[in-house]
PDB file of C-alpha atoms in Angstrom:
ATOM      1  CA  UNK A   1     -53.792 -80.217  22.627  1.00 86.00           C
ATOM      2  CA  UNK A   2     -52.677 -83.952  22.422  1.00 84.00           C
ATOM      3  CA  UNK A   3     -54.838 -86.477  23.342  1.00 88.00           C
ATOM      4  CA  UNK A   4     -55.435 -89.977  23.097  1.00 88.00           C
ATOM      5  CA  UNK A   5     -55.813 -93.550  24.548  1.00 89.00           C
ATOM      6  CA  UNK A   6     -54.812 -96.776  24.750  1.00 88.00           C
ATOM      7  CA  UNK A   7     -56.594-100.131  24.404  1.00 88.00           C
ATOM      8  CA  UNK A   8     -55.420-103.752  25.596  1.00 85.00           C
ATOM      9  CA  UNK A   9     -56.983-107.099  23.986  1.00 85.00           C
ATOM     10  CA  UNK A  10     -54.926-109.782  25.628  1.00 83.00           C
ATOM     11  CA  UNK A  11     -51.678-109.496  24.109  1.00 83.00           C
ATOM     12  CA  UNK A  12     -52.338-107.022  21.599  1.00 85.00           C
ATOM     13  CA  UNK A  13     -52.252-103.201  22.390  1.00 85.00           C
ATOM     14  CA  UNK A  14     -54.189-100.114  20.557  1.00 88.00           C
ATOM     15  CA  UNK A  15     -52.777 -96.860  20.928  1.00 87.00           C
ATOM     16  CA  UNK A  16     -54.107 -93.793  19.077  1.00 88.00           C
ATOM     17  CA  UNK A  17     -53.229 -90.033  19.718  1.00 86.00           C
ATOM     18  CA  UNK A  18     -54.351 -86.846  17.516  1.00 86.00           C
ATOM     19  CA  UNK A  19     -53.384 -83.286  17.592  1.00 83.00           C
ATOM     20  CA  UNK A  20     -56.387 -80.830  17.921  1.00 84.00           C
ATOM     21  CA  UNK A  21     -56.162 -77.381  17.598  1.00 81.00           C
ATOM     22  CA  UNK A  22     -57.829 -76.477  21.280  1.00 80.00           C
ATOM     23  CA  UNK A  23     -59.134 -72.604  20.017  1.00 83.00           C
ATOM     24  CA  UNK A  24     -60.597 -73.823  16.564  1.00 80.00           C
ATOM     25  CA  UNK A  25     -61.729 -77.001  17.094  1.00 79.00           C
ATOM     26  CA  UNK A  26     -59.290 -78.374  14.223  1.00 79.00           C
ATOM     27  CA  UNK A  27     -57.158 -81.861  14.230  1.00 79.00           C
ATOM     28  CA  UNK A  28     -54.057 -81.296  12.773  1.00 78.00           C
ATOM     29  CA  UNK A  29     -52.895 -84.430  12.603  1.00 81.00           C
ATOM     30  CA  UNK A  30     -54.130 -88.402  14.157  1.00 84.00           C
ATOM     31  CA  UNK A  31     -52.769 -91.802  13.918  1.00 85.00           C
ATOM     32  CA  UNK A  32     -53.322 -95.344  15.117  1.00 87.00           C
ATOM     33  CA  UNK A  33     -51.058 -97.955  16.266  1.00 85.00           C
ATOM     34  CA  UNK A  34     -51.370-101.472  16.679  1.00 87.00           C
ATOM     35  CA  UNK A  35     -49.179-104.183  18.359  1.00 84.00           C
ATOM     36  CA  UNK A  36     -48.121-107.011  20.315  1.00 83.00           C
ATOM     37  CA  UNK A  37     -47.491-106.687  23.716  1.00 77.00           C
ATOM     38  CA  UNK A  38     -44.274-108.515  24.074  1.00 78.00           C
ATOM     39  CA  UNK A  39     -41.916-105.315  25.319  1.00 73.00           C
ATOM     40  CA  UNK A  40     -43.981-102.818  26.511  1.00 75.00           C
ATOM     41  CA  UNK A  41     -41.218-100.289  26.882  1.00 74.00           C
ATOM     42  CA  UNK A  42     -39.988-100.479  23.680  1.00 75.00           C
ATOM     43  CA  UNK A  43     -43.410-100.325  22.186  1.00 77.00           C
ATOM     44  CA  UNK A  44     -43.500 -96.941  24.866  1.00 77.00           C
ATOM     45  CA  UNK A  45     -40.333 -95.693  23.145  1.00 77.00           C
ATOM     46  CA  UNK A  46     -41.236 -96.348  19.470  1.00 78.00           C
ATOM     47  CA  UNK A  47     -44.855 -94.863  19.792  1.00 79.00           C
ATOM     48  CA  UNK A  48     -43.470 -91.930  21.847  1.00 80.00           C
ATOM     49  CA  UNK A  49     -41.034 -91.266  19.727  1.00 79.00           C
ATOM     50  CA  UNK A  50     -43.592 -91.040  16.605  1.00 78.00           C
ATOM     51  CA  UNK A  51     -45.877 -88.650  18.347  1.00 78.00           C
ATOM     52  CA  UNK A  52     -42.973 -86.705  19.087  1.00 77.00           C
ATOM     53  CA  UNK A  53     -41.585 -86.487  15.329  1.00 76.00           C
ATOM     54  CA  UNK A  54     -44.978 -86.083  13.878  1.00 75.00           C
ATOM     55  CA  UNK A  55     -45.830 -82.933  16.703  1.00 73.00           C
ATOM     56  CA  UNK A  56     -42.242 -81.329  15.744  1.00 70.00           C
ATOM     57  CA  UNK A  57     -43.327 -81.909  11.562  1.00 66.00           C
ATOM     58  CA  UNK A  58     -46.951 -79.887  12.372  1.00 65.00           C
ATOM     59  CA  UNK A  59     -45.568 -76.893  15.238  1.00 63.00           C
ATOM     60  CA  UNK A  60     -41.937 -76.235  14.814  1.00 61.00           C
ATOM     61  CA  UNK A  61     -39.744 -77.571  12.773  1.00 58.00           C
ATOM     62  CA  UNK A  62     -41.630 -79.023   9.584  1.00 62.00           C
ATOM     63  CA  UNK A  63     -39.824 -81.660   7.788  1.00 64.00           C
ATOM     64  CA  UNK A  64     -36.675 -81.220   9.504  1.00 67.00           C
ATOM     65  CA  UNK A  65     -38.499 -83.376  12.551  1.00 65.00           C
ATOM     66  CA  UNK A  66     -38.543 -86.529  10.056  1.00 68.00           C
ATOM     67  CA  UNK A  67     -34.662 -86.311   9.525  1.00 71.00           C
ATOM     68  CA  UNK A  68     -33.626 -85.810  12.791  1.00 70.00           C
ATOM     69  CA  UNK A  69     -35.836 -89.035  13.845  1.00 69.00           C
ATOM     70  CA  UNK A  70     -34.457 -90.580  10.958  1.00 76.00           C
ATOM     71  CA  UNK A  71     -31.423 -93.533  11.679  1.00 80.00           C
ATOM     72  CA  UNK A  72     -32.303 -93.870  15.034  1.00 87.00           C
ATOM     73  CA  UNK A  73     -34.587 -95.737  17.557  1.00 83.00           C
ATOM     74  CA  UNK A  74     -33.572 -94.051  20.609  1.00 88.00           C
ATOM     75  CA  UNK A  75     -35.945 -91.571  21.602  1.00 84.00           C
ATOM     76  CA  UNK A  76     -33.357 -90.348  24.172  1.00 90.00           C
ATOM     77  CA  UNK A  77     -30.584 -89.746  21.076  1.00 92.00           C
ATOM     78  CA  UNK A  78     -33.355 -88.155  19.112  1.00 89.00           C
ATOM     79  CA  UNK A  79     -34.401 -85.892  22.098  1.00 88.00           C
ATOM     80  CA  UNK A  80     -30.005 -84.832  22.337  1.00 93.00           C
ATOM     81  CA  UNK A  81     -30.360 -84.515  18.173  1.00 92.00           C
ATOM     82  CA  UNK A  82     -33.501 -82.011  18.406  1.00 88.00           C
ATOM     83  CA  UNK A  83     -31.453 -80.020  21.500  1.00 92.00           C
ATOM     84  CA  UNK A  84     -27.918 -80.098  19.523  1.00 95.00           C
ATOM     85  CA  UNK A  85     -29.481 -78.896  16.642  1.00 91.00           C
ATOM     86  CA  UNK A  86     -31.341 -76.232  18.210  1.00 90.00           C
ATOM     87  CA  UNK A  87     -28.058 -75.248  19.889  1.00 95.00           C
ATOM     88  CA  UNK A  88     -25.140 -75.078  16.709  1.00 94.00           C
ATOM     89  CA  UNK A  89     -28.025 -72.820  15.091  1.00 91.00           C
ATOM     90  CA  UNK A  90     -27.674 -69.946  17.575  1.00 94.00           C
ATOM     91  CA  UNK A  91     -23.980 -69.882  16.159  1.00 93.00           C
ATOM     92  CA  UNK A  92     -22.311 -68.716  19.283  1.00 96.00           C
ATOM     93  CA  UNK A  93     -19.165 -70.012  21.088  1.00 95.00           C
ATOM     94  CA  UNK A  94     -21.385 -71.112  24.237  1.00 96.00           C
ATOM     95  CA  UNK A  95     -23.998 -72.804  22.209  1.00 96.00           C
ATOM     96  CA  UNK A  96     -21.993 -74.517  19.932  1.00 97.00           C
ATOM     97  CA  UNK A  97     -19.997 -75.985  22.973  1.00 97.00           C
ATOM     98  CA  UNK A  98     -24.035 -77.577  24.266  1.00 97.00           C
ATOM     99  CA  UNK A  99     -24.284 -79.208  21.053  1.00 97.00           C
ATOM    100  CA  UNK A 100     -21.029 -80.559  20.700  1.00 98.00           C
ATOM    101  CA  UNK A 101     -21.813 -82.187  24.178  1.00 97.00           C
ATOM    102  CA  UNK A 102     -25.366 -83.349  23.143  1.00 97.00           C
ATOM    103  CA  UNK A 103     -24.361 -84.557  19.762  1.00 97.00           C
ATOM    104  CA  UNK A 104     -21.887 -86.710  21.695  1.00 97.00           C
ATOM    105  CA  UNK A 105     -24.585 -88.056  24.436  1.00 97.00           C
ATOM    106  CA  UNK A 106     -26.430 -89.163  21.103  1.00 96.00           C
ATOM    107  CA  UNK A 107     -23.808 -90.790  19.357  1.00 97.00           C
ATOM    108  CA  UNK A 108     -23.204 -92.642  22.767  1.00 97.00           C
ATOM    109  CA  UNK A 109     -26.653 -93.759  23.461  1.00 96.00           C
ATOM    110  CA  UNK A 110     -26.910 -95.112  19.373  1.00 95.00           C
ATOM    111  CA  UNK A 111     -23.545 -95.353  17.755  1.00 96.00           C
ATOM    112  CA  UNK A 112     -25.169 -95.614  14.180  1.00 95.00           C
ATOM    113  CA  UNK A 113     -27.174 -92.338  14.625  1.00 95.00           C
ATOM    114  CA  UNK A 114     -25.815 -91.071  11.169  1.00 94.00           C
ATOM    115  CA  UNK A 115     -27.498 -87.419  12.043  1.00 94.00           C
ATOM    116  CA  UNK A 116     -25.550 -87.205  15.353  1.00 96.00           C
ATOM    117  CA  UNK A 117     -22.432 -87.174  13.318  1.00 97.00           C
ATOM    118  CA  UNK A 118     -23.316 -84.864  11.175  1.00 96.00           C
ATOM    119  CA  UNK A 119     -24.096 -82.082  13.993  1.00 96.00           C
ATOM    120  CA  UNK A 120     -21.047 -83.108  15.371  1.00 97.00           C
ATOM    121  CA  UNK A 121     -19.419 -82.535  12.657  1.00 97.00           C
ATOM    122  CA  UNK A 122     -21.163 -79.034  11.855  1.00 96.00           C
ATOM    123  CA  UNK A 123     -19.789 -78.111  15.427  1.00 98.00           C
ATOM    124  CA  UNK A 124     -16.094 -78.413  15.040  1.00 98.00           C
ATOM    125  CA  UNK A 125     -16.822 -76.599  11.385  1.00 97.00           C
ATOM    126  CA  UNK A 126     -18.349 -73.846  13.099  1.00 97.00           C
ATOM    127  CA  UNK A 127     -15.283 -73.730  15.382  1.00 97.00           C
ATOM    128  CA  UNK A 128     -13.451 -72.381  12.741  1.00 97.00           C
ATOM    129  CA  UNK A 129     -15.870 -70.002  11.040  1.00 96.00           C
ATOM    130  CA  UNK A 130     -16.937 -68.421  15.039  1.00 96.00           C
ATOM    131  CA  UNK A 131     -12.472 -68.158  15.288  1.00 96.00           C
ATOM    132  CA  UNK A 132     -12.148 -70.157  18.607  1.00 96.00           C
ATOM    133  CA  UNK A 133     -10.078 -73.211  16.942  1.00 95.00           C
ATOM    134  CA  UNK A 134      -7.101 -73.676  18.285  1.00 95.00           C
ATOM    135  CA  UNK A 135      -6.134 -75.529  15.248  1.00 96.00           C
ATOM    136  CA  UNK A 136      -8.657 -74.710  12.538  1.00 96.00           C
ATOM    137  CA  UNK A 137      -6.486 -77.278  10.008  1.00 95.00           C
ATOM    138  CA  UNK A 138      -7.513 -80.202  12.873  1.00 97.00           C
ATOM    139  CA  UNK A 139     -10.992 -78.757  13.334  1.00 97.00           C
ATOM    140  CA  UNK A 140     -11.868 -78.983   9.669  1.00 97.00           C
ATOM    141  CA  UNK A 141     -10.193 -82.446   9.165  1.00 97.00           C
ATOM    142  CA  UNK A 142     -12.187 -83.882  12.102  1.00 97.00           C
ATOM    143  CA  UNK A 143     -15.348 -82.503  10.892  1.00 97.00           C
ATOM    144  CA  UNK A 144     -14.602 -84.031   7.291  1.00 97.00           C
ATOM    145  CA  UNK A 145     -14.016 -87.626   9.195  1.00 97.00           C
ATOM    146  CA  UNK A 146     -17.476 -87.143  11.219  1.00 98.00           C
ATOM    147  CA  UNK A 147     -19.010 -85.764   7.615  1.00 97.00           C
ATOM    148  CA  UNK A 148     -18.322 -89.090   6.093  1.00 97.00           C
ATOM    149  CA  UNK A 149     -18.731 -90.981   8.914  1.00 97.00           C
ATOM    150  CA  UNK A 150     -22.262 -90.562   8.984  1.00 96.00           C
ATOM    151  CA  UNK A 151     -22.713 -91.254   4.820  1.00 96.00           C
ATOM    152  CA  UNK A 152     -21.397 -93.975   5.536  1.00 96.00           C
ATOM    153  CA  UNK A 153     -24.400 -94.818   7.953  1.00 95.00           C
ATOM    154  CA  UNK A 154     -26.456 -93.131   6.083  1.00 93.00           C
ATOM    155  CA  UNK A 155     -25.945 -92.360   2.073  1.00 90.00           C
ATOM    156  CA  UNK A 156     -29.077 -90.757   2.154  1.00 88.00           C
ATOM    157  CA  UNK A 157     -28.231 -87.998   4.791  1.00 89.00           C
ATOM    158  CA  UNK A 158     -28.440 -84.828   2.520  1.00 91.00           C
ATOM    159  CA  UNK A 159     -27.299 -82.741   5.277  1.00 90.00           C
ATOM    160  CA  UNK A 160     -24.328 -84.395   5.800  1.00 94.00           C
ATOM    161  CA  UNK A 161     -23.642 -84.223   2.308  1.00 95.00           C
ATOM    162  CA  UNK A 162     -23.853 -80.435   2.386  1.00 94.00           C
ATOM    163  CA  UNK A 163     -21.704 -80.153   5.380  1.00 95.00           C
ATOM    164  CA  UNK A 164     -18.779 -82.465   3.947  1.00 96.00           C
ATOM    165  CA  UNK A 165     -19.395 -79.830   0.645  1.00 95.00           C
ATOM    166  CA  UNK A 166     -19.015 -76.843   2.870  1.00 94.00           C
ATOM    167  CA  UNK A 167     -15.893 -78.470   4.093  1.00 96.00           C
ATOM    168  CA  UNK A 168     -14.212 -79.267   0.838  1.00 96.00           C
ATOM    169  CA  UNK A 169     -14.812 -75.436  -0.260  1.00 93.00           C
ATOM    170  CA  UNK A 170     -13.052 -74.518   2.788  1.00 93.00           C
ATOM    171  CA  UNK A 171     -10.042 -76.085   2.037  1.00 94.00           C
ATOM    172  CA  UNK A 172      -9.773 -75.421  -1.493  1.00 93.00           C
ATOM    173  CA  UNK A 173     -11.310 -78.396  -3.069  1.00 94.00           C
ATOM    174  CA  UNK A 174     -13.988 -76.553  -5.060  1.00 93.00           C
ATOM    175  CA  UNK A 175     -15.227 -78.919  -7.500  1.00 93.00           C
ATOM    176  CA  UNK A 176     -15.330 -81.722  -4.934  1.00 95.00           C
ATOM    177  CA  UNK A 177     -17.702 -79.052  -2.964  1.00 95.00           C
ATOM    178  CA  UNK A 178     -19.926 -78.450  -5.681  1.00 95.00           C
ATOM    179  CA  UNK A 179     -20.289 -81.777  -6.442  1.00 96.00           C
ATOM    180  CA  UNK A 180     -21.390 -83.069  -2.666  1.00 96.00           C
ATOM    181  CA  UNK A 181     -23.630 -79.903  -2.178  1.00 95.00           C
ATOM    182  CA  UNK A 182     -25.856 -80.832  -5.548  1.00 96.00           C
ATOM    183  CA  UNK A 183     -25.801 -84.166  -3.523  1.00 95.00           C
ATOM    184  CA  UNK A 184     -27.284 -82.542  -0.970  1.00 94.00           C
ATOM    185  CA  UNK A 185     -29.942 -80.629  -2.835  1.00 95.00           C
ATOM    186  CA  UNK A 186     -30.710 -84.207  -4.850  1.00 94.00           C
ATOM    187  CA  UNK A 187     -31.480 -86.105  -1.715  1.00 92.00           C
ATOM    188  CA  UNK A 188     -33.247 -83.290   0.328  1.00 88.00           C
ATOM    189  CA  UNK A 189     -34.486 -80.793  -2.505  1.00 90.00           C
ATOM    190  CA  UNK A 190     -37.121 -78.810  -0.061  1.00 85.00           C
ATOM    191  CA  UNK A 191     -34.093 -78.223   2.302  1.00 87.00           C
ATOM    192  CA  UNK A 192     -33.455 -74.683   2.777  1.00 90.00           C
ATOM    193  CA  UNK A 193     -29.829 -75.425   4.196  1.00 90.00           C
ATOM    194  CA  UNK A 194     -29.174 -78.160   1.277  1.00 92.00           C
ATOM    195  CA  UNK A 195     -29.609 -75.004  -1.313  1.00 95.00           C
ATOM    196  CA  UNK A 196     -27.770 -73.116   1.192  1.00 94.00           C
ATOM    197  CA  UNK A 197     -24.548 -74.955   0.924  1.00 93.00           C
ATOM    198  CA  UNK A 198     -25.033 -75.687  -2.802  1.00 95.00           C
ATOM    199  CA  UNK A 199     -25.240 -71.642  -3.538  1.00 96.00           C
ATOM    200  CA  UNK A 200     -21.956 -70.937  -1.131  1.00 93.00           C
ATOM    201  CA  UNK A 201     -20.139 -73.973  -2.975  1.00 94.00           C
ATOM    202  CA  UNK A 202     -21.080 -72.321  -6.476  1.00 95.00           C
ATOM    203  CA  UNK A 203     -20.035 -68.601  -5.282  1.00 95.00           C
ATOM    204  CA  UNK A 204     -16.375 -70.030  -3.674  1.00 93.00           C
ATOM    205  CA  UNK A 205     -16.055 -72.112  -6.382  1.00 91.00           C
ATOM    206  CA  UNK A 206     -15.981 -69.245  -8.781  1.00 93.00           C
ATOM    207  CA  UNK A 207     -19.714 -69.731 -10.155  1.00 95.00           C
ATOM    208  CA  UNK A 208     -21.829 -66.973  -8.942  1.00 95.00           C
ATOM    209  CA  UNK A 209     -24.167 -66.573 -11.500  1.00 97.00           C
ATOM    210  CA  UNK A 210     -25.055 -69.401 -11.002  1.00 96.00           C
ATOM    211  CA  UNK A 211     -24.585 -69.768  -7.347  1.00 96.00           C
ATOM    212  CA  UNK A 212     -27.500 -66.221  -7.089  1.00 97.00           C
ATOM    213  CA  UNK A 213     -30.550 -68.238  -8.004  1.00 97.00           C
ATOM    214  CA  UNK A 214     -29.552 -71.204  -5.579  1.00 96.00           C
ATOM    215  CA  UNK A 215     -29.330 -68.530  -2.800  1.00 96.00           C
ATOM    216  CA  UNK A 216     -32.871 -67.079  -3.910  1.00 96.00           C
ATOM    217  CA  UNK A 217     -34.520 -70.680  -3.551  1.00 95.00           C
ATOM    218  CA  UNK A 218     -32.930 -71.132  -0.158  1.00 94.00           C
ATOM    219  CA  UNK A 219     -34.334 -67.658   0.503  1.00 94.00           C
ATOM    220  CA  UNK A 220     -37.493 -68.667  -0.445  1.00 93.00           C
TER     221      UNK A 220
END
């Protein structure tokens, strides 16, 4: 159960919320936030989008909650982000078509949403490897530009890093993909995916000794 309330002292506003576990009596998780009452819908936005993140971290998706909300404001982009992402992991034709189209309503409502990109990206990748590209040399090229496109945003993005990886294995440019997918485990080294991409660079790049205990970790 959430709950929660909200406090107004002339200009200033007081909003806290905590996460209780309704059966055992337990709070997961509680936080306080304090400001000025100049735009009250933007204050709406930022604390809802908080809650939101920090509900996703403790019932679903664990950490991955914090990137996704990570680069952008808009709790409407993050919303599309959480729903594309959900979407490109079912790895289907129809599904990867709804995250296409949601990873594009993000990038429209917050241009500089460096995740966005990224499943964008992922999508036109996965175009290829699901064999409904018409021109899989085009769909890998554009998913390289969105790769990039959102480290340039974002040079922290380890996702994205992983992704452009993937991409440079599958056209041949092994060493380039090993390099970007340790880039990936550097910035995000509790990612499963990061270790994912880092063990299927190693194994196409002619390292799979070494690629075997990657793949364990991302098991694990």
């Amino acid at each position: 159960m959430l709950e929660g309330s909200v406090r107004k002292s002339q200009e200033n506003l007081r909003v806290t919320a905590q996460l209780v576990d309704a059966v055992k009596g337990h709070h997961l998780w509680a936080n306080r936030w304090d400001r000025e009452l100049k735009d009250v819908f933007a204050v709406q936005d930022e604390i809802t989008m908080k809650i939101a993140t920090a509900m996703q971290v403790k019932l679903t998706a664990g950490e991955l909650a914090r990137i996704v909300a990570k680069g952008t404001d808009n709790i409407d982009a993050y919303l599309k982000a959480l729903q594309a992402n959900e979407n490109v992991a079912r790895f289907n034709q129809e599904s990867n078509a709804r995250a296409r189209q949601l990873a594009k309503g993000a990038i429209e409502l917050d241009p500089r949403y460096a995740f966005a990109y990224t499943l964008l990206g992922k999508t036109h990748m996965f175009d290829v490897l699901l064999g409904i590209s018409s021109s899989p040399k085009e769909s890998i090229a554009h998913a390289i530009e969105l790769a990039q496109r959102a480290i340039n945003l974002d040079e922290s993005i380890g996702r994205a890093r992983g992704l452009l990886g993937f991409l440079y294995i599958m056209t041949g440019q092994h060493e380039k993909g090993i390099i970007e997918a340790e880039k990936a485990v550097t910035l995000e080294p509790s990612s499963d995916l990061a270790h994912q991409y880092l063990g299927l660079a190693l194994r196409f790049g002619g390292k799979p000794n070494e690629a075997i205990p990657v793949i364990k970790k991302a098991i694990r």
